[in-house]
XYZ file of C-alpha atoms in Angstrom:
89
model
C 125.723 102.211 100.088
C 122.883 100.589 100.790
C 119.671 102.677 101.505
C 117.438 103.220 104.428
C 113.749 102.698 104.589
C 112.524 103.922 107.819
C 114.499 106.646 109.686
C 113.137 108.729 112.706
C 114.926 110.948 115.807
C 114.978 108.959 118.760
C 113.626 111.131 121.451
C 114.891 112.588 124.927
C 111.036 110.569 126.946
C 113.277 107.852 124.988
C 116.561 108.116 127.052
C 118.056 105.009 129.214
C 115.531 102.526 127.255
C 116.184 99.046 125.298
C 116.247 99.651 121.180
C 114.413 97.695 119.942
C 111.465 99.145 122.692
C 112.320 102.146 121.131
C 111.973 101.051 117.833
C 109.081 99.344 118.775
C 107.761 103.003 120.237
C 109.064 104.970 116.877
C 107.323 102.422 114.488
C 104.250 100.642 115.636
C 103.365 99.161 112.631
C 105.812 96.706 112.896
C 105.718 94.076 115.893
C 108.747 94.336 118.390
C 109.976 90.230 117.486
C 110.772 91.736 113.750
C 112.296 94.857 114.339
C 114.521 92.084 117.307
C 115.418 90.335 114.445
C 116.847 94.018 111.835
C 118.389 94.428 115.007
C 120.211 90.662 114.948
C 120.458 90.449 110.552
C 122.481 94.927 110.862
C 119.287 96.443 109.831
C 119.360 99.637 111.725
C 121.898 102.077 111.848
C 121.914 104.779 115.482
C 123.899 107.952 114.250
C 124.631 106.308 110.975
C 126.891 103.471 112.902
C 125.064 99.625 112.403
C 123.763 98.560 115.847
C 123.279 94.884 116.267
C 122.187 93.590 120.360
C 118.839 94.924 120.713
C 119.284 95.315 125.253
C 121.697 98.477 123.523
C 120.366 101.726 125.600
C 119.490 104.849 124.052
C 119.705 108.719 125.378
C 117.506 110.639 123.175
C 118.487 112.974 120.112
C 120.110 109.379 117.803
C 118.997 109.462 114.619
C 117.798 105.543 113.793
C 117.268 104.197 110.912
C 116.312 100.335 109.030
C 118.551 99.395 105.398
C 116.945 98.644 102.848
C 117.022 94.251 102.053
C 116.510 93.049 98.676
C 113.125 91.808 99.707
C 111.903 95.426 99.689
C 113.204 96.170 96.811
C 111.070 92.669 95.390
C 107.824 94.269 97.746
C 108.132 97.916 95.825
C 108.779 96.169 92.503
C 105.675 94.015 92.938
C 103.128 96.398 94.121
C 104.257 97.752 90.832
C 103.442 94.516 88.783
C 100.123 95.117 90.512
C 99.064 98.376 90.562
C 100.117 98.563 87.133
C 98.090 95.351 85.830
C 94.958 97.414 88.627
C 94.713 99.724 86.407
C 94.990 98.377 83.053
C 91.087 97.453 83.520
């Protein structure tokens, strides 16, 4: 089962917004185009269901999350190795 790396709850003020717009507000560290790519790549769940259409409307109260990918795991391993090398010196 895939693990979720990012998660949040859609707030009432997001009612009627597109999913990609809402995710951009909930996760400001990521560009809207990156978030849209995640949606189209089946990496975003809303209330436990994968949603792959960026224009899907949200209404508030939904739980949203991004699924972990191999790239996420590879980056985590890379950072762990880098940290270990830095701590040797």
